[in-house]
């Protein structure tokens, strides 16, 4: 199989061009980040990775071909980049599947469909601008350095005075913005010139580890307050300034407005408090809209603003966490999917068709906690969102088979999808042969059940009408949900709080039907499922696996220098990772780790990036991103290990996944 | 109808099962009342119900009579309105809830009562609950609906009535007990003879993990 040796060759080629370019910028491919590979590419290229990877590619692909997963259902029509052609069954669809979900997947895709991705997140030619400006742009400072608002139109072509000056910054802000570390400005991360930063491999990456050193600094405290509620403005306005100051300290905001400018949702603060800001944002957006020239994003006061227009809605992300535009768009897309999930597309469209000034808050009532749960997940940092992939509970293949069979045996006629989910991880799925489940739909469901509190706090069984936009954005399905506590198994006390997030200590049985009257059928099925899972021992296996939690990196690769990794199997649209223990136990440490992953992810998914391997060295960590047609691997080690040690560990991880593939991933799943 | 009375092992013991539905405007405290009744818990910050929740609770009326409620806690938000008939269609009893500090919520409650009286089972027992009584105990000026007004309306419409607090548990158990007492235990057995075929399903023993509590978990 040639890809991988080609891959590493491409990487070093790219490295060379990048070197040239850094002297006399010219090739359109790549930019600052591309050139970071320059030095590393040479070494990485020679590293065992290149050689190893050509070996590793065989087995997984063979496995995939054994059990091809049926294609995912088409994406909603608003995702016009959807490639219908990709649904034809066959092994190739393993990859093309992902390009069939462009909007959601915009950042997480394969080398094979890279071109698609680049256009996906910038539906309209911004790609051209980006590439073009990369030629002429000096790598520049992190976003935060600009004091005043500068706008970047993501569009090529138009050459107003404004955009010309602005354009030259665009690539660095998109690429460089994510290079900036979390809390970077406070940590004094910017040593050396910005140009040096971007051209060198030695730029300051977010420090995911050293939480002790910075634990007391102002920014850290701020991040711990990120989710504190901002109180409403008093009637006399006495506390307005204070609340506004708090609002400004938030590292991340999400706003949703109607195109008529009506506020629909904002994560922090009430409408009164931020109406001024909403007005400004709306004015800016409509200024460009008026010029028939959609605004994609801009940077102001150290924050990146990304704007997504979806039918009658504008969704805005404002981030000081260093995510790039594509990554923020994936997040906005998820919020939009939640709105569709509540309303369905026809309802949303009709509401605005009937009255452009519709106040969507009312029809969306009750959806706010779901949107906020998503928003906070993104702010904390979310591997599934970054990778657009699902995580499964690791159990033996034969054990999963028993669970699958149980679901199939007890299946009732009205069932569309049946799922067992433990602690936010998928245990088993049954589905009709012709429909697969869309990861973005599962993200909405998991968010509703495991992140938001509403459903679980109800303490009963649930019957939930919801639209799963990936399945069908035009109508509702009905979901039966019941939780089984993971702790009260076999008389054993579950006081060991080793599972990583206490609030997710639940096993959920989800049974989805298109029939709204099928509650009692599904309830009966649920009883039979739980009864049989109890009898055949599966339930205690699931509970034990949940309580065991994820293995640590050193459990997986004894003696490894790795502290954490993310491994995404592209074909399965699933990922696996070790425990956050022992290095990333605090919220801040995790956020820093995730920021580093975002940086790595951005480098290997940058437009025109051809790199397969990307190294990143900072004062506090050394890390690696490695992309092949089969997988994406992101690994992080402490500051001291050599690249060689890191590469060796990366190879070990790949070997581990290959060995454990049918345990860490659901391959095929059960179909009926 | 799915209500049912059966003779238990003890001589003279009776067991009846009824479907109960909660209706009312969003945020009046339906879920809070149910959680108080079923789990004796209260949550100061509750998220709005999505769809509907299904819970069961069993109470003893006296030494020989046990009543099991199968409770549909519906979502009060407008967009779920069209699903309501599915939940009240087979209901033996309904609790219509309003918030005594919100005048509009009683109007909404009245609309539900009307709809039930028109569309639901004609023998349905309806109780009106004016919730959040605790708020008024502290700040009497917060009250938006007087007890006597609500009481007069309830009498006129033929409803059971009480003011409740899910927060302090005031009148919560009493409300459900009053409903149970009003339910036609004697006839339920007879009606059950021509009950729908789902009966068997509904009476399955609780699987482990479903909300437990109550006498059925022994
Ligand atoms: N003080 C006080 N607050 C209450 C009481 N009952 C409910 N609440 C609060 O009122 C809010 C709404 O309560 P819910 O039980 O969710 O209301 P609901 O009727 O189920 O609302 P929907 O599910 O949207 O239809 C929550 O914040 C509760 O804590 C009460 O008796 N006293
Ligand atoms: Mg409720």
Tab-separated table of C-alpha atoms in Angstrom, chain A residues 98-246:
chain	number	residue	atom	x	y	z
A	98	UNK	CA	-16.960	11.692	5.877
A	99	UNK	CA	-16.959	13.956	2.967
A	100	UNK	CA	-20.674	13.392	2.910
A	101	UNK	CA	-20.892	15.327	6.118
A	102	UNK	CA	-18.976	18.340	5.167
A	103	UNK	CA	-20.357	20.925	7.457
A	104	UNK	CA	-20.066	18.892	10.544
A	105	UNK	CA	-16.871	17.363	9.603
A	106	UNK	CA	-15.261	20.302	8.119
A	107	UNK	CA	-12.190	19.957	10.166
A	108	UNK	CA	-11.916	16.274	10.528
A	109	UNK	CA	-11.399	14.663	7.268
A	110	UNK	CA	-9.003	12.629	5.376
A	111	UNK	CA	-6.221	13.401	3.104
A	112	UNK	CA	-8.249	11.830	0.371
A	113	UNK	CA	-10.912	14.418	0.483
A	114	UNK	CA	-8.899	17.316	1.612
A	115	UNK	CA	-9.990	19.557	-1.176
A	116	UNK	CA	-13.561	19.040	-0.231
A	117	UNK	CA	-12.895	20.015	3.266
A	118	UNK	CA	-11.223	23.165	2.364
A	119	UNK	CA	-14.163	24.311	0.442
A	120	UNK	CA	-16.616	22.887	2.891
A	121	UNK	CA	-16.041	25.247	5.682
A	122	UNK	CA	-15.764	28.239	3.483
A	123	UNK	CA	-18.490	27.513	1.126
A	124	UNK	CA	-17.797	30.267	-1.211
A	125	UNK	CA	-14.435	31.066	-2.436
A	126	UNK	CA	-12.806	32.139	0.715
A	127	UNK	CA	-10.441	29.374	-0.029
A	128	UNK	CA	-9.133	31.267	-2.924
A	129	UNK	CA	-8.524	34.324	-0.862
A	130	UNK	CA	-6.877	32.357	1.743
A	131	UNK	CA	-4.476	30.658	-0.503
A	132	UNK	CA	-3.771	33.780	-2.402
A	133	UNK	CA	-3.111	35.853	0.599
A	134	UNK	CA	-0.879	33.188	1.974
A	135	UNK	CA	1.539	34.024	-0.730
A	136	UNK	CA	2.017	37.552	0.301
A	137	UNK	CA	1.370	37.497	3.942
A	138	UNK	CA	4.055	37.756	6.468
A	139	UNK	CA	3.225	35.578	9.388
A	140	UNK	CA	1.877	37.893	11.919
A	141	UNK	CA	1.033	38.448	15.477
A	142	UNK	CA	-1.532	36.599	17.435
A	143	UNK	CA	-4.973	37.946	17.151
A	144	UNK	CA	-4.894	39.586	20.500
A	145	UNK	CA	-2.351	42.119	19.458
A	146	UNK	CA	-4.739	44.078	17.326
A	147	UNK	CA	-6.573	46.510	19.413
A	148	UNK	CA	-9.243	47.599	17.077
A	149	UNK	CA	-11.710	45.775	14.994
A	150	UNK	CA	-10.467	44.526	11.718
A	151	UNK	CA	-12.603	42.729	9.351
A	152	UNK	CA	-11.820	39.894	7.126
A	153	UNK	CA	-14.100	39.042	4.462
A	154	UNK	CA	-13.589	35.505	3.657
A	155	UNK	CA	-14.323	36.226	0.069
A	156	UNK	CA	-11.871	36.460	-2.688
A	157	UNK	CA	-12.200	38.957	-5.392
A	158	UNK	CA	-13.504	42.075	-3.848
A	159	UNK	CA	-10.773	44.542	-3.358
A	160	UNK	CA	-11.915	47.383	-1.243
A	161	UNK	CA	-9.293	49.286	0.590
A	162	UNK	CA	-10.454	47.764	3.786
A	163	UNK	CA	-10.255	44.235	2.789
A	164	UNK	CA	-6.886	44.656	1.275
A	165	UNK	CA	-5.296	45.669	4.494
A	166	UNK	CA	-7.336	43.174	6.323
A	167	UNK	CA	-6.759	40.394	3.944
A	168	UNK	CA	-3.141	40.261	4.601
A	169	UNK	CA	-3.792	39.266	8.132
A	170	UNK	CA	-6.405	36.742	7.440
A	171	UNK	CA	-4.287	33.677	7.048
A	172	UNK	CA	-2.394	34.180	10.216
A	173	UNK	CA	-5.448	34.878	12.136
A	174	UNK	CA	-7.035	31.775	10.927
A	175	UNK	CA	-3.964	29.715	11.234
A	176	UNK	CA	-2.070	31.737	13.743
A	177	UNK	CA	-5.049	32.397	15.896
A	178	UNK	CA	-5.025	28.856	16.982
A	179	UNK	CA	-1.333	28.860	17.524
A	180	UNK	CA	-1.820	31.334	20.238
A	181	UNK	CA	-2.067	29.568	23.478
A	182	UNK	CA	-4.999	29.518	25.740
A	183	UNK	CA	-4.486	32.367	28.109
A	184	UNK	CA	-1.487	33.121	25.983
A	185	UNK	CA	-1.420	36.837	26.414
A	186	UNK	CA	-1.328	36.498	30.128
A	187	UNK	CA	1.182	33.745	30.174
A	188	UNK	CA	3.456	35.880	28.084
A	189	UNK	CA	3.648	33.259	25.458
A	190	UNK	CA	4.776	35.491	22.691
A	191	UNK	CA	8.481	35.412	22.787
A	192	UNK	CA	10.326	36.449	19.728
A	193	UNK	CA	8.737	37.975	16.727
A	194	UNK	CA	5.457	36.643	15.557
A	195	UNK	CA	7.054	35.727	12.314
A	196	UNK	CA	9.559	33.675	14.110
A	197	UNK	CA	6.825	32.081	16.052
A	198	UNK	CA	5.028	30.872	13.046
A	199	UNK	CA	8.011	29.871	11.065
A	200	UNK	CA	9.633	28.045	13.836
A	201	UNK	CA	8.644	24.801	15.332
A	202	UNK	CA	9.379	26.351	18.645
A	203	UNK	CA	6.367	28.515	18.952
A	204	UNK	CA	4.726	28.551	22.266
A	205	UNK	CA	2.040	26.027	22.238
A	206	UNK	CA	-0.535	25.998	24.936
A	207	UNK	CA	0.812	24.497	28.022
A	208	UNK	CA	-1.457	21.666	28.857
A	209	UNK	CA	0.364	20.478	31.892
A	210	UNK	CA	1.859	22.945	34.133
A	211	UNK	CA	-1.247	23.972	35.859
A	212	UNK	CA	0.607	24.494	39.080
A	213	UNK	CA	2.732	27.325	37.830
A	214	UNK	CA	-0.176	29.278	36.537
A	215	UNK	CA	-2.834	28.118	38.858
A	216	UNK	CA	-3.071	31.424	40.597
A	217	UNK	CA	-2.870	33.791	37.755
A	218	UNK	CA	-5.708	35.979	36.825
A	219	UNK	CA	-6.592	34.271	33.612
A	220	UNK	CA	-6.777	30.926	35.271
A	221	UNK	CA	-9.206	32.185	37.797
A	222	UNK	CA	-11.184	33.671	34.972
A	223	UNK	CA	-11.448	30.364	33.239
A	224	UNK	CA	-12.740	28.755	36.355
A	225	UNK	CA	-15.392	31.423	36.372
A	226	UNK	CA	-16.156	30.910	32.732
A	227	UNK	CA	-19.407	29.157	33.490
A	228	UNK	CA	-20.574	31.370	36.317
A	229	UNK	CA	-23.834	32.976	35.594
A	230	UNK	CA	-23.959	36.670	34.847
A	231	UNK	CA	-26.744	38.218	36.816
A	232	UNK	CA	-29.476	40.212	35.213
A	233	UNK	CA	-29.150	43.951	35.114
A	234	UNK	CA	-30.974	45.590	37.999
A	235	UNK	CA	-33.927	47.723	37.040
A	236	UNK	CA	-32.012	50.832	38.033
A	237	UNK	CA	-29.045	49.684	35.958
A	238	UNK	CA	-26.797	50.028	38.981
A	239	UNK	CA	-24.844	46.853	38.380
A	240	UNK	CA	-24.666	47.084	34.638
A	241	UNK	CA	-21.046	48.056	34.394
A	242	UNK	CA	-19.991	45.316	36.709
A	243	UNK	CA	-21.979	42.663	34.877
A	244	UNK	CA	-20.673	43.888	31.576
A	245	UNK	CA	-17.128	43.609	32.854
A	246	UNK	CA	-17.854	40.026	33.775
